[in-house]
mmCIF file of C-alpha atoms in Angstrom:
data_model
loop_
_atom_site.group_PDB
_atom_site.id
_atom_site.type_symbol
_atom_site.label_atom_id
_atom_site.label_comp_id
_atom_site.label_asym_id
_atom_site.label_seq_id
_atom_site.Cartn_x
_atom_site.Cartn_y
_atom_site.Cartn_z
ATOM 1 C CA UNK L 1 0.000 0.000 0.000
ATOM 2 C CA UNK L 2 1.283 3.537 -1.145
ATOM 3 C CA UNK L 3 2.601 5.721 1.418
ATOM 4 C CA UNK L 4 2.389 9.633 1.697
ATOM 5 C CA UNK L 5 4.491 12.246 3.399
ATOM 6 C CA UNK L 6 1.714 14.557 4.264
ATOM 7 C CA UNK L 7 2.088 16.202 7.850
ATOM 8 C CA UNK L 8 -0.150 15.437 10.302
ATOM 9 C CA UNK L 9 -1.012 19.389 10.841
ATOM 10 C CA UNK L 10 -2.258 19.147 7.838
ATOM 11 C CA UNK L 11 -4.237 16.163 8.160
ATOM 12 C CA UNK L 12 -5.653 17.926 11.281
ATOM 13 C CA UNK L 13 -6.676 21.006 9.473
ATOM 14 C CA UNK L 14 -8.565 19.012 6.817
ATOM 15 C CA UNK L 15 -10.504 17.264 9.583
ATOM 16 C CA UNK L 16 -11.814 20.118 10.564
ATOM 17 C CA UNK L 17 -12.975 21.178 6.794
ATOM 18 C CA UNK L 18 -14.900 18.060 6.494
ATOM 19 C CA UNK L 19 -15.997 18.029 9.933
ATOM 20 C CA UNK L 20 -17.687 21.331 9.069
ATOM 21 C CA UNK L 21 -19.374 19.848 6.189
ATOM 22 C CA UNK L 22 -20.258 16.742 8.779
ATOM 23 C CA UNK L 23 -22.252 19.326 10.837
ATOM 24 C CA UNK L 24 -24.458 20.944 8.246
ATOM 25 C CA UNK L 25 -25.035 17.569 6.496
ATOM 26 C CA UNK L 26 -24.654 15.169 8.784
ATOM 27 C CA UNK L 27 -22.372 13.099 6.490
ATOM 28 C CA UNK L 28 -19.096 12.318 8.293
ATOM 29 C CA UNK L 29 -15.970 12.666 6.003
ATOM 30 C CA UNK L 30 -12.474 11.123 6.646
ATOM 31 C CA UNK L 31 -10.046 13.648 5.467
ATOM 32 C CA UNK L 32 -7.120 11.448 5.192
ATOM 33 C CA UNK L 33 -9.063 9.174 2.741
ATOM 34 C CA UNK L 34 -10.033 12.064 0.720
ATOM 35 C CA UNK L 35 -6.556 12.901 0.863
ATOM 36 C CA UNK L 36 -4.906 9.954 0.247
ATOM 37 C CA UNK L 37 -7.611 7.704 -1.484
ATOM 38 C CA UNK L 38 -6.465 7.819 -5.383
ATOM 39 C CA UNK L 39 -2.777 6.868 -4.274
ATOM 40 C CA UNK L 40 -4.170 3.928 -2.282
ATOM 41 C CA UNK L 41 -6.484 2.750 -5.198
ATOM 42 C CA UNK L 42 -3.784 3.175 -7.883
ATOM 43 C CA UNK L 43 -0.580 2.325 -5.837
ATOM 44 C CA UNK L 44 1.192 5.402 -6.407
ATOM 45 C CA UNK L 45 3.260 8.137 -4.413
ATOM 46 C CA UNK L 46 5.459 10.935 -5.276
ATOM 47 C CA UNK L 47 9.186 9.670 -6.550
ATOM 48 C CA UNK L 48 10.761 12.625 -4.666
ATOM 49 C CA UNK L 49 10.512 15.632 -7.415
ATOM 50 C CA UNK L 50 8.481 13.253 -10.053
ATOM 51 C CA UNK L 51 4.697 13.614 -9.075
ATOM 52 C CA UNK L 52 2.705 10.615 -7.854
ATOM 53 C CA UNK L 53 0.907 10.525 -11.473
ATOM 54 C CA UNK L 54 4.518 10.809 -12.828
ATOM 55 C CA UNK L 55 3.153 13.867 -14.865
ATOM 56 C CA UNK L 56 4.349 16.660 -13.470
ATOM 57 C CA UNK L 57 8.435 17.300 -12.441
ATOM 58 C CA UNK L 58 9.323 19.822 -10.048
ATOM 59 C CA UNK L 59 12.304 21.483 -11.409
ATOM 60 C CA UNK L 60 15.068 23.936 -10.617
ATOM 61 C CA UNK L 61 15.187 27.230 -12.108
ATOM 62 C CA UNK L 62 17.868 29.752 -12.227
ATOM 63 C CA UNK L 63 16.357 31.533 -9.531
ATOM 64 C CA UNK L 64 13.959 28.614 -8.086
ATOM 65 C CA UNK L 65 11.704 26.176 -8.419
ATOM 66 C CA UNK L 66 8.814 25.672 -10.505
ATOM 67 C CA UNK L 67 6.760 22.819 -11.265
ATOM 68 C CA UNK L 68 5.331 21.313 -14.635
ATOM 69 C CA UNK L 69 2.438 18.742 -15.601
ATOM 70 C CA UNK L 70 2.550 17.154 -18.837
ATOM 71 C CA UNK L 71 -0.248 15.031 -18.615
ATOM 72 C CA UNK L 72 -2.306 15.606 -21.961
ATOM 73 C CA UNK L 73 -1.445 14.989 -25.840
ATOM 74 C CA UNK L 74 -1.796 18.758 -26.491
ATOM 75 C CA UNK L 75 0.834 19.563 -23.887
ATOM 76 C CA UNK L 76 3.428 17.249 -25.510
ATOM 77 C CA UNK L 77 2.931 18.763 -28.449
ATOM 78 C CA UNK L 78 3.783 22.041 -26.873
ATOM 79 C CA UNK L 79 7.258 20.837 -26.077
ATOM 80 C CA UNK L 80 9.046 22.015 -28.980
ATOM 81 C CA UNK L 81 7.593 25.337 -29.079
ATOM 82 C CA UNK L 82 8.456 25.469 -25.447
ATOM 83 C CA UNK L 83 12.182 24.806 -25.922
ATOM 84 C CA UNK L 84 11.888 26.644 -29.181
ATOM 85 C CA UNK L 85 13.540 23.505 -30.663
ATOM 86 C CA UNK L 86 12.394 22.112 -34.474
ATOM 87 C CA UNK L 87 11.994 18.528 -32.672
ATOM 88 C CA UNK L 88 12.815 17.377 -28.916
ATOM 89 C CA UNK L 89 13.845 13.225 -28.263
ATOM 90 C CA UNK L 90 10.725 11.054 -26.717
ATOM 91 C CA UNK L 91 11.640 11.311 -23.339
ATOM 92 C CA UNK L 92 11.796 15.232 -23.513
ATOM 93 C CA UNK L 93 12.667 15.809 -19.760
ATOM 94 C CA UNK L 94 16.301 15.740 -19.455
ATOM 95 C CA UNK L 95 15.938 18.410 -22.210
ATOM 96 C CA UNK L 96 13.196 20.770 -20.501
ATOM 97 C CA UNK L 97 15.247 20.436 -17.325
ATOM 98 C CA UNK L 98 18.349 21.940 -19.093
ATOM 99 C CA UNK L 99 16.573 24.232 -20.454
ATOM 100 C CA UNK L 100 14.870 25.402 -16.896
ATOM 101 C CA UNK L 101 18.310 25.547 -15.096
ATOM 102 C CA UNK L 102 19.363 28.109 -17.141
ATOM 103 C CA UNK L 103 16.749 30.222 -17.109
ATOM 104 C CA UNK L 104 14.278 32.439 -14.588
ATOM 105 C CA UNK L 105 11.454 30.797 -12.654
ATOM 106 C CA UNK L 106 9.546 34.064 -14.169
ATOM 107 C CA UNK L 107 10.591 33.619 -17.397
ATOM 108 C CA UNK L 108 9.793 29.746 -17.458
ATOM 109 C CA UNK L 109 6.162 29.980 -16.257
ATOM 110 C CA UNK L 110 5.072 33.202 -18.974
ATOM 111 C CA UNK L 111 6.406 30.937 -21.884
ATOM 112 C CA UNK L 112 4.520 27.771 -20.362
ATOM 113 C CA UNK L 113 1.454 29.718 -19.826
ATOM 114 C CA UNK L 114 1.627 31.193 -22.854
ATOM 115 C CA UNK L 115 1.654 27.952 -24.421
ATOM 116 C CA UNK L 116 -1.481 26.704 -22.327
ATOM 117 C CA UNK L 117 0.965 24.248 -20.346
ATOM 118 C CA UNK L 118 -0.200 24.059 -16.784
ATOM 119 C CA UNK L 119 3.096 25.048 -14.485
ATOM 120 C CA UNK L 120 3.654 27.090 -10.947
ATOM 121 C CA UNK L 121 6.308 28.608 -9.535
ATOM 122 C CA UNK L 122 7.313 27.259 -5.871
ATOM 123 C CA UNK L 123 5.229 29.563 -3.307
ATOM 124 C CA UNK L 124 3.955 32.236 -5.889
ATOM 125 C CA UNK L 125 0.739 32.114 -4.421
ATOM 126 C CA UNK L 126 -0.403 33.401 -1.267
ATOM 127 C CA UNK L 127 -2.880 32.247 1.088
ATOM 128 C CA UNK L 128 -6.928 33.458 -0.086
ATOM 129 C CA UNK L 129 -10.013 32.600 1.524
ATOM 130 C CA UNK L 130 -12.829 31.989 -1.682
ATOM 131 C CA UNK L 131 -14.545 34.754 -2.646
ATOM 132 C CA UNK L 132 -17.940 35.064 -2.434
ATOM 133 C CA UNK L 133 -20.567 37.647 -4.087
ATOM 134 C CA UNK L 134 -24.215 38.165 -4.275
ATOM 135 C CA UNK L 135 -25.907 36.232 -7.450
ATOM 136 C CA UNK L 136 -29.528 35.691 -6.632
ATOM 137 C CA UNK L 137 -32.402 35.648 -4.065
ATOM 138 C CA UNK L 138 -31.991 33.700 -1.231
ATOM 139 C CA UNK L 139 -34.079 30.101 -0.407
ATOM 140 C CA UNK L 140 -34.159 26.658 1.129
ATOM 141 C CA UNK L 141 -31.739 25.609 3.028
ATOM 142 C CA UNK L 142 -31.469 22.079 3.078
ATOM 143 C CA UNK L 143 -28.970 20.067 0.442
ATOM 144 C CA UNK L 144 -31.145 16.573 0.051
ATOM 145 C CA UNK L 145 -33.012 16.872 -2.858
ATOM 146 C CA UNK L 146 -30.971 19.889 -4.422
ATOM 147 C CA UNK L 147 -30.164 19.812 -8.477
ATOM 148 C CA UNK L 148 -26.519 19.971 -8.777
ATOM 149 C CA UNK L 149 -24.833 20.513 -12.339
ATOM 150 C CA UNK L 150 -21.648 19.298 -12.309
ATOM 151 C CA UNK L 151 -19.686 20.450 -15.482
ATOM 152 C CA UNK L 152 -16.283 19.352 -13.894
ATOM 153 C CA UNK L 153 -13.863 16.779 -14.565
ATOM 154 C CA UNK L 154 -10.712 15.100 -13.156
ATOM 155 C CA UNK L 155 -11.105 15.891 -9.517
ATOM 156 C CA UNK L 156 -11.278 18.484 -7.045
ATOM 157 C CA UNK L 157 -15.017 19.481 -9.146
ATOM 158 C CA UNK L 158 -16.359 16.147 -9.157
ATOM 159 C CA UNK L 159 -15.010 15.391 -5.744
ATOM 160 C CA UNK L 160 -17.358 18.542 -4.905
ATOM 161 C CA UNK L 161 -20.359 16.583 -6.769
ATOM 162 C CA UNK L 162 -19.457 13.729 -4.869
ATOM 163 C CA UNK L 163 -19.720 14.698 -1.134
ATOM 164 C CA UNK L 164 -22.952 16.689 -2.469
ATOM 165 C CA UNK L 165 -24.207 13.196 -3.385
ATOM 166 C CA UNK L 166 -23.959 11.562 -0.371
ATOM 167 C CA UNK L 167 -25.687 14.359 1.426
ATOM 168 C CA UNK L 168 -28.953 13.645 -0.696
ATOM 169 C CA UNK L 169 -28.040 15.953 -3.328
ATOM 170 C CA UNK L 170 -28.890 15.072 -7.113
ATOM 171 C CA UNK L 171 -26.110 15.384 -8.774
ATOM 172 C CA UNK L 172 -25.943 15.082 -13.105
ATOM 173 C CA UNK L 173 -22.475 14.769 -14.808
ATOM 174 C CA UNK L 174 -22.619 16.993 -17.546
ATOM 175 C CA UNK L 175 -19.417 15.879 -20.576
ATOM 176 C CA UNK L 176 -19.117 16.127 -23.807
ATOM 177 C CA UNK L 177 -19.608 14.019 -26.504
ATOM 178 C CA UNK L 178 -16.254 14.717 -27.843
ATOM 179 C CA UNK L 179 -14.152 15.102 -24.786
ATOM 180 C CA UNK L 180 -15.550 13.448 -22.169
ATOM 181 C CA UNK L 181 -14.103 13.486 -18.550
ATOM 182 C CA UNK L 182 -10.335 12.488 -18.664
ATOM 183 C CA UNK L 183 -10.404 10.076 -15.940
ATOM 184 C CA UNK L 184 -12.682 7.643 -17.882
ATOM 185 C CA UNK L 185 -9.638 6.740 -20.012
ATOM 186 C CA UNK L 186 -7.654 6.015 -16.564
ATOM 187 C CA UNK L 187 -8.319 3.577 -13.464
ATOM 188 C CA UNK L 188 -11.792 2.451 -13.152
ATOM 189 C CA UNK L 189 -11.491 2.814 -9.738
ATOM 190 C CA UNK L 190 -10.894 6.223 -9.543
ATOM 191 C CA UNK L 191 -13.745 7.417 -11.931
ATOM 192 C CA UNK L 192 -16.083 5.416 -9.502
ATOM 193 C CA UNK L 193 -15.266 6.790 -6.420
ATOM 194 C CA UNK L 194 -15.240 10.455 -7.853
ATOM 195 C CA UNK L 195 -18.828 9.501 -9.638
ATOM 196 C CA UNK L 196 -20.751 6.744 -8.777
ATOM 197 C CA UNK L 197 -24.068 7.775 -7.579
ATOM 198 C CA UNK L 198 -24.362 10.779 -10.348
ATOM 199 C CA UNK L 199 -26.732 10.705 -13.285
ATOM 200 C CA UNK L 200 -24.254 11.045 -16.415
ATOM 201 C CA UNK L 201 -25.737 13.333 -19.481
ATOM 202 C CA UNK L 202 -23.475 13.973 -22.585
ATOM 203 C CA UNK L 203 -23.915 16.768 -25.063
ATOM 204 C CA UNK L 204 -22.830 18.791 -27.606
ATOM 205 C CA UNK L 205 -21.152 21.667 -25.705
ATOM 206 C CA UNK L 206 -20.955 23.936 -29.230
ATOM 207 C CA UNK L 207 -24.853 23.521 -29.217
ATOM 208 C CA UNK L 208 -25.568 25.068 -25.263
ATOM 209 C CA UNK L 209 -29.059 25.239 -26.127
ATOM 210 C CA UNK L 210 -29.933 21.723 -23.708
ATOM 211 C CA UNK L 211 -26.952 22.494 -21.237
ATOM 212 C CA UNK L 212 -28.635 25.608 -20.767
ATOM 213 C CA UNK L 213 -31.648 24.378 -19.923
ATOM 214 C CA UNK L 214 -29.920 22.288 -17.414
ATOM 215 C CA UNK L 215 -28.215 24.923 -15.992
ATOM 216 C CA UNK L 216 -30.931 27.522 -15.735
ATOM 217 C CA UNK L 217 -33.160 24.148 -13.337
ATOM 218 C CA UNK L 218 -29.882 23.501 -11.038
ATOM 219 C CA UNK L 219 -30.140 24.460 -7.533
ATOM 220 C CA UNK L 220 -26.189 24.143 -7.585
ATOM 221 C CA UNK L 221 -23.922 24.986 -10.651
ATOM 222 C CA UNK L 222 -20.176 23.173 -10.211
ATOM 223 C CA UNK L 223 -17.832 24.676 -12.905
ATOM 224 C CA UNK L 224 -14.068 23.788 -13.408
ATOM 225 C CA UNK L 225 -13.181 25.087 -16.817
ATOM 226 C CA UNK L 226 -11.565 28.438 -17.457
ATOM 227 C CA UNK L 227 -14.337 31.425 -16.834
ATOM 228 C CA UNK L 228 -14.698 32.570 -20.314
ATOM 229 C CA UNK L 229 -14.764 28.906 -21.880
ATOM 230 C CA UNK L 230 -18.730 29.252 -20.687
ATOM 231 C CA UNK L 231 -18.848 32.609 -21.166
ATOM 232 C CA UNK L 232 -18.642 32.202 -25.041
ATOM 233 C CA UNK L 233 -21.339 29.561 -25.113
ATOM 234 C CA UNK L 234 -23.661 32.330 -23.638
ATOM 235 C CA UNK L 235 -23.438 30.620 -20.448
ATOM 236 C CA UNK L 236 -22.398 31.689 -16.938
ATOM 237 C CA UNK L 237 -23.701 32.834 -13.441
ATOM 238 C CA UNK L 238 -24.523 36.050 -14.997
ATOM 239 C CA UNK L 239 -26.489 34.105 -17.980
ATOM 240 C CA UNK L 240 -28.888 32.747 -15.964
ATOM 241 C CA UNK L 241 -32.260 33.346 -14.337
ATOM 242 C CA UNK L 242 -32.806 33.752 -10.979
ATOM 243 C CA UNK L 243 -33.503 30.533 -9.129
ATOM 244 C CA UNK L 244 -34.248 31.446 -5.211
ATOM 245 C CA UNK L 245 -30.708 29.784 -3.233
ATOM 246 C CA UNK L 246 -28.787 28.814 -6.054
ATOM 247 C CA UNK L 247 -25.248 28.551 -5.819
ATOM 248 C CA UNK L 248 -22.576 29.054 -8.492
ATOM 249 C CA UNK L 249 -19.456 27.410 -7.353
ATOM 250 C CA UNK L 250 -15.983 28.185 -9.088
ATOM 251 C CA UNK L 251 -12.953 26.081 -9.369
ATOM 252 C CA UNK L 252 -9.885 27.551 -10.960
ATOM 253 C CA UNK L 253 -6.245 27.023 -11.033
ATOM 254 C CA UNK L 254 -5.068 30.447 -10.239
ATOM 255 C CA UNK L 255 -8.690 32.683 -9.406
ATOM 256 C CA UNK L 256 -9.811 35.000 -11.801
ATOM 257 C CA UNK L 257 -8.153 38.514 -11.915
ATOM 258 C CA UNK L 258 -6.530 39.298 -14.426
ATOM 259 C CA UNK L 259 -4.253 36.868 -16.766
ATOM 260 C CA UNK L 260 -4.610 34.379 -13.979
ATOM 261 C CA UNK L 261 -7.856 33.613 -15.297
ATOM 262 C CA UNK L 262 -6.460 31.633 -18.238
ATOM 263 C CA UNK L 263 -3.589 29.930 -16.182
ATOM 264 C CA UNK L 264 -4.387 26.169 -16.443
ATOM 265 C CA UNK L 265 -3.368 24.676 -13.345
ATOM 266 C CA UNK L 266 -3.350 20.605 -12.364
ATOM 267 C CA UNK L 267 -3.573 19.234 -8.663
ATOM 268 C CA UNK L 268 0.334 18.932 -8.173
ATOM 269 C CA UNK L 269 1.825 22.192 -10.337
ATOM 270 C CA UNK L 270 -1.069 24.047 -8.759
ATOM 271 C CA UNK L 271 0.039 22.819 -4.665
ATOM 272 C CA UNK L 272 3.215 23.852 -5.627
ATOM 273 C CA UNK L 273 2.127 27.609 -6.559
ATOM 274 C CA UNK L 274 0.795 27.779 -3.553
ATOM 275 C CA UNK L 275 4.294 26.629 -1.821
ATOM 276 C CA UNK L 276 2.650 23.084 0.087
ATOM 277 C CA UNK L 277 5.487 20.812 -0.697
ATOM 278 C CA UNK L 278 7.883 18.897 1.970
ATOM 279 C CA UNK L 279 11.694 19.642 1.897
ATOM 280 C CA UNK L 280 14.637 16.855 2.181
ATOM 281 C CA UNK L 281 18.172 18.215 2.211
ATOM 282 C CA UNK L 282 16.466 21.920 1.361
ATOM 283 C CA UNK L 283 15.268 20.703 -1.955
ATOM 284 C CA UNK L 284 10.976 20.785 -2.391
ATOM 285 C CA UNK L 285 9.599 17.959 -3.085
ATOM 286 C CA UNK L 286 5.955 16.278 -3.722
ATOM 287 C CA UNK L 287 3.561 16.347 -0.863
ATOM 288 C CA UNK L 288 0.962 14.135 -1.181
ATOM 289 C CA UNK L 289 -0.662 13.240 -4.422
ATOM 290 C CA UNK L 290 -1.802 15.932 -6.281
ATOM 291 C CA UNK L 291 -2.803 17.379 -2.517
ATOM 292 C CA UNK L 292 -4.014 20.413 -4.326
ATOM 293 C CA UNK L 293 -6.788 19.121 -5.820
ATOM 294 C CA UNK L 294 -8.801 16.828 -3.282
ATOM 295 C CA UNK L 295 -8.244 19.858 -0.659
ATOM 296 C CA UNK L 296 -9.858 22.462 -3.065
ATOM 297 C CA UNK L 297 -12.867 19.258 -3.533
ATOM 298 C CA UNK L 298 -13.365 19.208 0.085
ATOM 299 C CA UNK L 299 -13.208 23.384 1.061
ATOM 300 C CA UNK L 300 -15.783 23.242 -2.063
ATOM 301 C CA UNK L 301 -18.103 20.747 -0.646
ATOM 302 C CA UNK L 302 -18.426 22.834 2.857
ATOM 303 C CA UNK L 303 -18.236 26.419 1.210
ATOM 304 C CA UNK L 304 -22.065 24.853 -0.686
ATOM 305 C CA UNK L 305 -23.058 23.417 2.685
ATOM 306 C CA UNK L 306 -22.685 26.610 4.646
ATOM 307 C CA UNK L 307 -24.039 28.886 1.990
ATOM 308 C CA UNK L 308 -26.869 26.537 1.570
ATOM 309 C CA UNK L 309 -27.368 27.292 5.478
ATOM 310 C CA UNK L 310 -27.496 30.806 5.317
ATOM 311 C CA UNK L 311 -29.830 30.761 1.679
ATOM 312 C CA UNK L 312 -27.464 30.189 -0.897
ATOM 313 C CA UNK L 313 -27.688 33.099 -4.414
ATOM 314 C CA UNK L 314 -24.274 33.493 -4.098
ATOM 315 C CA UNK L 315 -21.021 32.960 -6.591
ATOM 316 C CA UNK L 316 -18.294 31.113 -5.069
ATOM 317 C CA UNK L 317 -14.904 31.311 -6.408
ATOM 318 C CA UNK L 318 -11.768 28.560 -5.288
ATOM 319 C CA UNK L 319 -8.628 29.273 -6.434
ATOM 320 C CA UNK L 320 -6.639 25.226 -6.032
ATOM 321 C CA UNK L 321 -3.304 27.290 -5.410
ATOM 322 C CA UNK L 322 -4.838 29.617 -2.762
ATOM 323 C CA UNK L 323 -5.830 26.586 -1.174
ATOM 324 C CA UNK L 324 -2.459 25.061 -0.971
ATOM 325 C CA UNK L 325 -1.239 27.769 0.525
ATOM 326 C CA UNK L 326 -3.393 28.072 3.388
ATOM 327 C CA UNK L 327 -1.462 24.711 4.068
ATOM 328 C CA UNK L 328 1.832 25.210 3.687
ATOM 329 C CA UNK L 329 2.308 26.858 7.006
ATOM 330 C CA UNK L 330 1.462 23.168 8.304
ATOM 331 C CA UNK L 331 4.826 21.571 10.273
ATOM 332 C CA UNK L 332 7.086 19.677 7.947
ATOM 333 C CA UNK L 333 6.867 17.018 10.342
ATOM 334 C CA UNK L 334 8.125 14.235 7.933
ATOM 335 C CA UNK L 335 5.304 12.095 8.298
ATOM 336 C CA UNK L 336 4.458 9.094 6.232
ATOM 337 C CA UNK L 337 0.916 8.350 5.982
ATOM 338 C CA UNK L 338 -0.484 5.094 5.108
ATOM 339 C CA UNK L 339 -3.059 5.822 1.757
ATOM 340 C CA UNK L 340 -6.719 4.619 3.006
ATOM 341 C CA UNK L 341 -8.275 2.871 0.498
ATOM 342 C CA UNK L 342 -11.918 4.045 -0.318
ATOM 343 C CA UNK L 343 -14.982 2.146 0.797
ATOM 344 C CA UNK L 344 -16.517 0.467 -2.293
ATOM 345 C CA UNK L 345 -19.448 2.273 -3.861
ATOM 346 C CA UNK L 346 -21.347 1.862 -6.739
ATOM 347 C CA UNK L 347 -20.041 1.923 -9.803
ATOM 348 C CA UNK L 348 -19.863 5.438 -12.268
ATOM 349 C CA UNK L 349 -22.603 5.835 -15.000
ATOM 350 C CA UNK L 350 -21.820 5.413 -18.168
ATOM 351 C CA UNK L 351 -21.700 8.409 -20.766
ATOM 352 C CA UNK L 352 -24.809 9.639 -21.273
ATOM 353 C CA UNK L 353 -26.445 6.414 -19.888
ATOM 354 C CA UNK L 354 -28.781 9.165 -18.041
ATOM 355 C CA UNK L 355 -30.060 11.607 -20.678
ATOM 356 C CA UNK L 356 -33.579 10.936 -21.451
ATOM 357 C CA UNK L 357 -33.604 10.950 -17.516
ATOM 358 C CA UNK L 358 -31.745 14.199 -16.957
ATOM 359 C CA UNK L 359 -34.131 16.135 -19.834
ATOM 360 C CA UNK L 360 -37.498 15.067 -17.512
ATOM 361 C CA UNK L 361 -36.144 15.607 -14.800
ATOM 362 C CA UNK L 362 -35.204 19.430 -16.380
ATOM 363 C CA UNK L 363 -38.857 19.575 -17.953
ATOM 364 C CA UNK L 364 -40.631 19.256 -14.991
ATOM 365 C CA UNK L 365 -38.284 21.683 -12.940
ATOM 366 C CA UNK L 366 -38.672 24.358 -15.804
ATOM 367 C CA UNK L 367 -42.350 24.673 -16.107
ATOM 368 C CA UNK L 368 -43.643 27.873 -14.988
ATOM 369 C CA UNK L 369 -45.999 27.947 -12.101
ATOM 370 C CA UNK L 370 -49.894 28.843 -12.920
#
């Protein structure tokens, strides 16, 4: 079974997230399984500065340290334009890490981002509570029963969805056709414990016309992508009409102001931005797997069950990196944790097994009242 260096401070300060979310729900949350529960299904842990997914390397810069996830075909494909090279060899690491020792942390992460690659520099971020702002009228306040659209993917978003779920919550998978959720193609495992229990509906995301519909019946919007990749379907929290307590929540990378808004950002690159990594010998390395992103799922979970308390109609913004910074103050400790392996659960839906399902169940919340 995989093993973890994750310090117990900050195992202790994750309690108390989920035991938040325990007290409005009544749902009671093991952080450390959260934490810890995709290493322990897939085997994995960090390989000092080689993430736990093996996707992203932390590496040192001229100045510092920065890490970078390669994880998807179109950031391979980025490599060349990235070294400014005609062709780089298969295993294009040894080259990017030349490359990054001779040049400026700074430098480094504006060519990556300009490029779309998904990188942060070591403790660039600073700590940020999410922010919240007015969006509707207030209502109920209970969770069971609520609509939830969950337009995420990969993990800290459908994580969200998840713990929403087992507090009674109906929760529908929204993917596309084309590009569905990138953990289907990975461990079955995983997928399942992020989304068993949803109702899955596919659709055509360049035709927003049904999504819409969707949207404008949910209670509770999750969104993961970059702000204006909605925004140019017509869709967003500004978009829709008013449903009393509805709640818009927010995952991004980096938060929104400014260029940080199109700053892709992945669970390990995006805990190192916010500095939460463990030293050996004064060298960072990997805390956790992808720590960033199952932290942000869980702060995301009780930021919906408080504002569902008080009424919900609010927007509710997480930055992952300002999340992994309220962390890192946690005591290196040197800890190893054992991974806890998730309780079985039912199996994940298959895409758009749920449609026909998902539109009745939008038709009937849609009608106007007499």
């Amino acid at each position: 079974m995989a093993e973890l260096a994750i310090p117990r401070a900050l195992l202790r300060q994750a309690q108390e997230v989920a035991d938040g979310f325990t007290a409005h729900t009544g749902v009671t949350l093991d952080a450390t399984e959260l934490l810890t529960g995709r290493a322990a299904l897939m085997d994995i842990s960090p390989r000092g500065q080689i993430s736990a997914g093996g996707a992203s390397h932390l590496l040192a810069a001229r100045d510092g340290w920065c890490a970078l996830t390669l994880s998807r075909p179109d950031d391979i494909a980025m490599i060349p334009a990235l070294l400014q090279a005609d062709s780089v060899a298969t295993d294009a690491w040894p080259a990017i890490r030349r490359w990054v020792a001779e040049t400026g942390a700074a430098t480094v992460a504006e060519r990556a981002r300009l490029l779309g690659l998904p990188v942060g520099v070591l403790g660039e971020t600073r700590p940020a509570p999410p922010l919240v702002r007015p969006l509707g009228s207030a209502g109920p306040a209970a969770l069971a029963g609520v609509l939830v659209a969950d337009l995420s993917s990969m993990w800290a978003g459908p994580l969200c969805g998840q713990l929403l779920a087992r507090a009674g919550a109906t929760v529908v998978k929204v993917e596309s056709w084309s590009r569905p959720d990138g953990t289907r193609a990975g461990e079955p495992e995983f997928f399942d414990w992020m989304n068993g229990g949803k109702l899955s509906y596919a659709t055509d995301f360049d035709d927003p016309s049904e999504l819409a519909a969707l949207i404008d019946a949910a209670d509770v919007v999750i969104e993961a992508s970059r702000p204006a990749a909605l925004a140019r379907r017509g869709l967003g929290p500004d978009k829709v009409s008013d449903r009393p307590g509805r709640i818009w929540l927010r995952i991004t990378g980096h938060g929104t102001d400014g260029d940080r808004a199109d700053w892709v950002a992945f669970g390990d690159d995006a805990a190192v931005s916010g500095g939460l990594v463990e030293y050996r010998d004064g060298a960072p390395m990997f805390s956790g797997d992808a720590v960033a992103d199952p932290l942000t799922g869980l702060h995301a979970a009780a930021a919906v069950a408080q504002s569902r308390a008080r009424g919900g109609g609010e927007l509710i913004e997480f930055s992952m990196a300002a999340v992994a910074a309220g962390y890192r103050s946690s005591d290196d400790d040197g800890t190893r944790v054992q991974a806890v392996c998730p309780t079985p659960g039912v199996a994940g839906p298959e895409l758009g097994a749920d449609n026909e399902a998902v539109r009745r169940l939008v038709a009937e919340r849609n009608v106007a009242p007499c």
